GROMACS .gro file of C-alpha atoms in nm:
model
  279
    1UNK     CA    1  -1.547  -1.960  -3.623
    2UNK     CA    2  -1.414  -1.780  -3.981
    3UNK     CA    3  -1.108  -1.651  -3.981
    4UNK     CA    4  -1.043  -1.255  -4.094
    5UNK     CA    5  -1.091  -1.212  -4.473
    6UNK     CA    6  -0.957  -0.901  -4.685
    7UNK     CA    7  -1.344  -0.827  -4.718
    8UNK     CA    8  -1.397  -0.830  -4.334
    9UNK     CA    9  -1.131  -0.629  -4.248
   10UNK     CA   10  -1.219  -0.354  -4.490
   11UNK     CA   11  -1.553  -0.354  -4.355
   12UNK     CA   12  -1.490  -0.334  -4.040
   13UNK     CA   13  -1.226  -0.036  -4.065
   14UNK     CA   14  -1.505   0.160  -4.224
   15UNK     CA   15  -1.786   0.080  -3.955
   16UNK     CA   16  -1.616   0.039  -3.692
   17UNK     CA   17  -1.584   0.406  -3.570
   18UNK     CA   18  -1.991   0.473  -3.599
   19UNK     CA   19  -2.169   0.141  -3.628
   20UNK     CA   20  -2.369  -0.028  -3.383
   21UNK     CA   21  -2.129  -0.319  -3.243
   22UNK     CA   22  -2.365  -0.595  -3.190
   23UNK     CA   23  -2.516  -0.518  -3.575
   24UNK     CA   24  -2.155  -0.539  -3.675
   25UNK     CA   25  -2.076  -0.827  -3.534
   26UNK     CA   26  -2.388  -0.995  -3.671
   27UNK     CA   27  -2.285  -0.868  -3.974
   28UNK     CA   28  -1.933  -0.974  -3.982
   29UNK     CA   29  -2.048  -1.337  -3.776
   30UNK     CA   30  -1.811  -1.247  -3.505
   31UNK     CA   31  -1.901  -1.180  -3.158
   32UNK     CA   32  -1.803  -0.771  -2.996
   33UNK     CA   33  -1.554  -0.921  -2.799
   34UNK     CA   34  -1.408  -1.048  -3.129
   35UNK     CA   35  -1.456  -0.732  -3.305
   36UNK     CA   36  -1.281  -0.494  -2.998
   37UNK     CA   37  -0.979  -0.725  -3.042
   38UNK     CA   38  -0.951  -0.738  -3.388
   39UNK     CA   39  -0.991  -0.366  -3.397
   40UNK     CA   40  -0.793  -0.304  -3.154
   41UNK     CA   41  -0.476  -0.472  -3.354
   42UNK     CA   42  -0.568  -0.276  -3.640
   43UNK     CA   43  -0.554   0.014  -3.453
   44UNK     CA   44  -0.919   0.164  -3.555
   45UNK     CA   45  -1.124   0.365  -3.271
   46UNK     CA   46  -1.407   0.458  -3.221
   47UNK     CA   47  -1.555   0.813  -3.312
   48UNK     CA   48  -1.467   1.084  -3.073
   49UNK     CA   49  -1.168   0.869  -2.874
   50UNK     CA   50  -0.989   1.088  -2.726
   51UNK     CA   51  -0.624   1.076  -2.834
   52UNK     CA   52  -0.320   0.995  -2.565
   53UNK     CA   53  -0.210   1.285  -2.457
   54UNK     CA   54   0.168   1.350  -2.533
   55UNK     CA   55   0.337   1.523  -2.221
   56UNK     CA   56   0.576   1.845  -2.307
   57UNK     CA   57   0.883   1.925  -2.114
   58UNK     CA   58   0.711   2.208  -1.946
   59UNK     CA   59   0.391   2.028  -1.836
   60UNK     CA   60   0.581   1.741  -1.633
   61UNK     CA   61   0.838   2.020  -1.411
   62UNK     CA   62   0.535   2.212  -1.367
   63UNK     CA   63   0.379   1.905  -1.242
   64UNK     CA   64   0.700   1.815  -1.025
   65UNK     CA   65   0.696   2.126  -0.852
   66UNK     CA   66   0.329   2.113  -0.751
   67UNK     CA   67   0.256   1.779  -0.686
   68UNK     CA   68   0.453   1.774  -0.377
   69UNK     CA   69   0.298   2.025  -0.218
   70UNK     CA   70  -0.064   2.051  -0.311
   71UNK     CA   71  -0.334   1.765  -0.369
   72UNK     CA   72  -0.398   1.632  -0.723
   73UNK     CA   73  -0.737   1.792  -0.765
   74UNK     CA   74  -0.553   2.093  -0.733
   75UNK     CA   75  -0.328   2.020  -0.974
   76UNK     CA   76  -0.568   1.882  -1.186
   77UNK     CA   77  -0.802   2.203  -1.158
   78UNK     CA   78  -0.473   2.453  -1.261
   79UNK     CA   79  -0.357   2.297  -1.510
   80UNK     CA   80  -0.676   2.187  -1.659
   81UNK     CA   81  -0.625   1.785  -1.657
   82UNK     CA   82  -0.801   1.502  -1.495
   83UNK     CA   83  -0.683   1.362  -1.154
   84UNK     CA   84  -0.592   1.045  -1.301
   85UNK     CA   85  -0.363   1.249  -1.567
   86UNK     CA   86  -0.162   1.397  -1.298
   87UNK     CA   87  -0.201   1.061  -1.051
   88UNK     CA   88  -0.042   0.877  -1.385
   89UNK     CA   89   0.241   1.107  -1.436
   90UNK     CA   90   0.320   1.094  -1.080
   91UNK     CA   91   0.350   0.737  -1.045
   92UNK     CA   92   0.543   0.692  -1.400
   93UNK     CA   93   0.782   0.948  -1.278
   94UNK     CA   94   0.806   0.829  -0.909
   95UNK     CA   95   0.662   1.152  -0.725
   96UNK     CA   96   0.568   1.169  -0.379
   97UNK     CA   97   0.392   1.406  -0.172
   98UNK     CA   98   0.616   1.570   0.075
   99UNK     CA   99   0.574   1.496   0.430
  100UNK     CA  100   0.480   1.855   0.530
  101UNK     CA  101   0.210   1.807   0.296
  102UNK     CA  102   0.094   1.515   0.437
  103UNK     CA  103   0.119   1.665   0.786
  104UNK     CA  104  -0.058   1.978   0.691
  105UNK     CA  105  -0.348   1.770   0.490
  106UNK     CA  106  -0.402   1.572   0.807
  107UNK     CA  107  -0.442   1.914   1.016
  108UNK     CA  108  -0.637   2.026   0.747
  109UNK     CA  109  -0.887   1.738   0.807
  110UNK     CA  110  -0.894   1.778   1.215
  111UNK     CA  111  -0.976   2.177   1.126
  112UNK     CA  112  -1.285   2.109   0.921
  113UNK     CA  113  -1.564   2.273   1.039
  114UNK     CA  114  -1.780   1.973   1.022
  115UNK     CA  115  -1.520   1.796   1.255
  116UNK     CA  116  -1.469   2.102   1.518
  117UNK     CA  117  -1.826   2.146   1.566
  118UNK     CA  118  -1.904   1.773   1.664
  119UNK     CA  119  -1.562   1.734   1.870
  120UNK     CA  120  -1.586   1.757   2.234
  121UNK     CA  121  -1.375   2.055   2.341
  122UNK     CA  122  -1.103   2.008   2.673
  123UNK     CA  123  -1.333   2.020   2.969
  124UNK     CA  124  -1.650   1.898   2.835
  125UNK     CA  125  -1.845   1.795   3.125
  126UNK     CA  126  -2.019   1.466   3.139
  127UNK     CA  127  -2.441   1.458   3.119
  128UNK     CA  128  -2.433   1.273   3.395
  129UNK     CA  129  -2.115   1.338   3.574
  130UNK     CA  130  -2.192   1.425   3.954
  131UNK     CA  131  -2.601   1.261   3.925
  132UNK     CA  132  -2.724   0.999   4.032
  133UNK     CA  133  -2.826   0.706   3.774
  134UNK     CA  134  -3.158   0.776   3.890
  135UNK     CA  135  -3.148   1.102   3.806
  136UNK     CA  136  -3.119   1.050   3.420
  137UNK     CA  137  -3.209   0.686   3.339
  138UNK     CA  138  -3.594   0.551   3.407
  139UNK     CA  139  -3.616   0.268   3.665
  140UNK     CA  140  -3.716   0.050   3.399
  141UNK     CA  141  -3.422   0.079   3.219
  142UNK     CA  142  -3.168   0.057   3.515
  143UNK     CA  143  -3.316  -0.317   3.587
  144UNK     CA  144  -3.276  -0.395   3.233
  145UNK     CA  145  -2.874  -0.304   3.233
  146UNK     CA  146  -2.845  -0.490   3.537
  147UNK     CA  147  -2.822  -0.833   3.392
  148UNK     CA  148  -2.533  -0.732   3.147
  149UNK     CA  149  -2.369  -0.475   3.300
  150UNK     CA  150  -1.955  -0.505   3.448
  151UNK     CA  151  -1.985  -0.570   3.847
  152UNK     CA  152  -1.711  -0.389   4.048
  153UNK     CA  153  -1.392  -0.609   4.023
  154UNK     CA  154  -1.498  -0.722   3.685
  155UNK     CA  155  -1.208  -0.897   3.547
  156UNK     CA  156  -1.296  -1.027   3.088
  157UNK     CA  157  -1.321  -1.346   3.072
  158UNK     CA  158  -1.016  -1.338   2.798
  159UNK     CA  159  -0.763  -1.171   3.058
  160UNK     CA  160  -0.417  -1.391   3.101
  161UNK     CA  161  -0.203  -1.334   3.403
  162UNK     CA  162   0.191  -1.208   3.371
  163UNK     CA  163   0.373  -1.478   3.234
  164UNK     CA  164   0.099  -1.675   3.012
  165UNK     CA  165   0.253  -1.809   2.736
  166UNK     CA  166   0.094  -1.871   2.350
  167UNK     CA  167   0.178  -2.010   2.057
  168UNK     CA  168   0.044  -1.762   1.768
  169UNK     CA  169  -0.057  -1.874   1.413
  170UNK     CA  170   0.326  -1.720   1.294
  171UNK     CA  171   0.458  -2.041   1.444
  172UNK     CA  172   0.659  -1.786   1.766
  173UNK     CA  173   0.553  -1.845   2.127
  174UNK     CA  174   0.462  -1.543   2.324
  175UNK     CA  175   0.466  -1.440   2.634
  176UNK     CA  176   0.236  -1.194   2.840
  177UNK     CA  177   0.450  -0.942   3.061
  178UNK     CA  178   0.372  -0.636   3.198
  179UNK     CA  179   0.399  -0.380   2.874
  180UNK     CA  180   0.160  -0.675   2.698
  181UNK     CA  181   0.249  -0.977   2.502
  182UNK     CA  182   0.638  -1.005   2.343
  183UNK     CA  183   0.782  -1.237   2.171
  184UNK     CA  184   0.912  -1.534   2.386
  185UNK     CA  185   1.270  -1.560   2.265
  186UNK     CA  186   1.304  -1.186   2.294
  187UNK     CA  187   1.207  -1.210   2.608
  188UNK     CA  188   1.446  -1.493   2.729
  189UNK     CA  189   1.754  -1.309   2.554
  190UNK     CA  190   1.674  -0.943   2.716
  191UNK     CA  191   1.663  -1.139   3.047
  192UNK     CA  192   1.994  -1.240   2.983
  193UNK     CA  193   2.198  -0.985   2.749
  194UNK     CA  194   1.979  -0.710   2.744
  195UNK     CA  195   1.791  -0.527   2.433
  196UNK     CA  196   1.897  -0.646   2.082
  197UNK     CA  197   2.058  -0.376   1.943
  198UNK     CA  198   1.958  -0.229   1.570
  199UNK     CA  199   2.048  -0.383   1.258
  200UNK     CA  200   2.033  -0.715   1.430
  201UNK     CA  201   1.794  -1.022   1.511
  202UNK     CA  202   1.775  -1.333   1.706
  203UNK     CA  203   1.784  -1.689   1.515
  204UNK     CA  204   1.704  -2.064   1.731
  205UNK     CA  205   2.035  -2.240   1.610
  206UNK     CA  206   1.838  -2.554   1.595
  207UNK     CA  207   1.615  -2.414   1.373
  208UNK     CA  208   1.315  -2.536   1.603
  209UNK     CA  209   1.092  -2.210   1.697
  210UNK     CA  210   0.946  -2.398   1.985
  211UNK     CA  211   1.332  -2.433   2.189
  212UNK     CA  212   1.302  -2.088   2.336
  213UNK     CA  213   1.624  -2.193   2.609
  214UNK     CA  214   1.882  -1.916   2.599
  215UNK     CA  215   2.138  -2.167   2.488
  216UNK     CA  216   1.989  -2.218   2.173
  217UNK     CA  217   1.917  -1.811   2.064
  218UNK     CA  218   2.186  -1.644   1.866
  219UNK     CA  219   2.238  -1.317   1.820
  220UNK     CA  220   2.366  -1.206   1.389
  221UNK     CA  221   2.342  -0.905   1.174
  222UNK     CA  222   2.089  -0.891   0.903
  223UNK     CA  223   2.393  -0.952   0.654
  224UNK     CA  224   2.526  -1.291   0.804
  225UNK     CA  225   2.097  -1.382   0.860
  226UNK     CA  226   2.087  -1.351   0.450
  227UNK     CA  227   2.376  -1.483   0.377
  228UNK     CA  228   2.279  -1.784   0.615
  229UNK     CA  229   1.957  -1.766   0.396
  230UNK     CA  230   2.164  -1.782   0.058
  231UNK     CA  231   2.308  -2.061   0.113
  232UNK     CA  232   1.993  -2.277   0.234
  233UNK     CA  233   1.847  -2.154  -0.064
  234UNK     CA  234   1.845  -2.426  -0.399
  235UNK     CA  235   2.000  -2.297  -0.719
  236UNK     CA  236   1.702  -2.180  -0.896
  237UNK     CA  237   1.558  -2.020  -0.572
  238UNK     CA  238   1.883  -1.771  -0.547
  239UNK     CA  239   1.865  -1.751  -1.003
  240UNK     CA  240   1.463  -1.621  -0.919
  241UNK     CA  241   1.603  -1.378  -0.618
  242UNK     CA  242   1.871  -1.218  -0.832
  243UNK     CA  243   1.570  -1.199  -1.145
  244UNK     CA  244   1.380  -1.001  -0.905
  245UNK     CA  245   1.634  -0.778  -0.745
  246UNK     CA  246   1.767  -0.690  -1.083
  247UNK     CA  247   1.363  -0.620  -1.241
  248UNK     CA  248   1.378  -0.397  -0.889
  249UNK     CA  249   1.695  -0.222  -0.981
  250UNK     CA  250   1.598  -0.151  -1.317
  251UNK     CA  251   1.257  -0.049  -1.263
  252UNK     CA  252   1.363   0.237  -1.032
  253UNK     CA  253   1.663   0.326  -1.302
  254UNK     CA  254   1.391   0.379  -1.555
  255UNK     CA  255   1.183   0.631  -1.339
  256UNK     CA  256   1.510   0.788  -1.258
  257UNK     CA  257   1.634   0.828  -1.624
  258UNK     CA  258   1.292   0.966  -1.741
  259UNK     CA  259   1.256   1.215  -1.438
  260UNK     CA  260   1.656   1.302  -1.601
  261UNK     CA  261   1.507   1.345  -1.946
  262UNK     CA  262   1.250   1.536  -1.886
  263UNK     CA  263   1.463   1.792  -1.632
  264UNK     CA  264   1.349   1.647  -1.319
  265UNK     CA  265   1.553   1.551  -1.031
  266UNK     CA  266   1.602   1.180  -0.984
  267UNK     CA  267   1.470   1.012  -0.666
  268UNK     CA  268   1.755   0.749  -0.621
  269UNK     CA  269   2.124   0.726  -0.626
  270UNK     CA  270   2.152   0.447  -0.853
  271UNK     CA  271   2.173   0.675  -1.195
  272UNK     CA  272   2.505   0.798  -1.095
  273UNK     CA  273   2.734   0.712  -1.324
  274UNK     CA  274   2.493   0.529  -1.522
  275UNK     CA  275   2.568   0.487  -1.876
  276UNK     CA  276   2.232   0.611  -2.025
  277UNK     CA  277   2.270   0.949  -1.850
  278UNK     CA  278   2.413   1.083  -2.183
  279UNK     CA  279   2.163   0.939  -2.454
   0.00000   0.00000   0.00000
């Protein structure tokens, strides 16, 4: 394929904005995907593209103060932007919808009037409570439910009794009691010590998920289980960790320090007494 000449490039700053792309293209003996990119570097639209729009000060707090607390049409429809405008800003600045919003939007939703008038209302009777089945089904169709309907006793075929135990496809083995299946080690340690209290968790100190015996279960904080996790980890896997945690970190400092530049309150504590407050 040719490479860009002087010529090429002139001409296609000068059509590029009207002219038909595929005649261009066969003009210039590029394809359009070539011709997008090229134009693209150069920086040359098409006619009519709409420009980026450059947020004021004044737009984003009005934005702040209504996004959590009406829907993004809404906001949209007042301030005379498209949803994805105000869904954009939102995200770049890290606003959320508050949760009495959220609440109100799912009441909202149950009070629709298409939704009230096909709900049942408290004390809906039956069709057919108190009748007979003969009374509203044909004969015909009462034989034809007999072959597959539940006898009295019926128990599915898939029913375990108390104290079945599985292995699931996480690699745990569980166990079926009577508030429904739980995990197998939990189990075995509640029988034992009781409930494992918050902030904690249970690790096999053989490492073998299938030893469920109480004398293998140990009971750590989530701070010793990662630092037991550190230090299994090879050098490179804890350098990638600390990559990530720092991207994290400074991901959510950004949002915070453009919320702070454009007068908006931060969403996370780790701005304070960060140096970029003042630029």
């Amino acid at each position: 394929m040719t490479t860009w000449t002087r010529k090429m490039v002139r001409t296609l700053k000068k059509d590029y904005p009207t002219a038909d792309l595929n005649e261009l293209a066969e003009k210039l003996g590029k394809s359009v995907g070539s011709i997008r990119a090229k134009a693209q570097v150069l920086r040359v639209r098409r006619a009519g593209h709409k420009k980026k729009h450059k947020w004021k000060k004044k737009e984003l707090k009005m934005i702040a103060e209504l996004y959590p607390y009406k829907s993004t049409v809404e906001i949209a429809e007042m301030l005379g932007f498209t949803v994805s405008m105000i869904a954009g800003v939102a995200e770049r600045y890290g606003m959320k919808k508050s949760h009495e919003f959220l609440v109100k939007q799912g009441k909202h939703c149950a009070a629709h009037p298409n939704t009230l008038s096909r709900r049942f209302k408290k004390g809906h009777p039956s069709h057919n409570a108190g009748r007979k089945r003969s009374e509203w089904m044909s004969a015909e169709n009462i034989e034809k439910v007999k072959e597959t309907q539940f006898k009295k006793g019926h128990v599915p075929w898939k029913t375990k009794p108390i104290g079945y135990k599985s292995k699931y496809s996480d690699g745990y083995w569980y166990i079926k009691t009577e508030d429904g299946m739980e995990l197998l080690h939990t189990h075995v340690w509640n029988q034992h010590h009781g409930e494992v209290p918050d902030g904690h968790v249970l690790i096999f100190i053989d490492g073998n998920h299938d030893n469920c015996d109480i004398s293998n279960l140990k009971m750590v904080s989530k701070s010793e289980l990662m630092a037991g996790v550190q230090k299994r980890l090879t050098k490179e896997q804890r350098k990638q960790m600390a990559i990530k945690s720092q991207e994290a970190r400074k991901e959510r400092i950004r949002k915070d320090l453009l919320r702070i530049r454009w007068g908006l309150e931060p969403v996370s504590k780790l701005v304070k007494g960060y140096g970029g407050l003042n630029r």
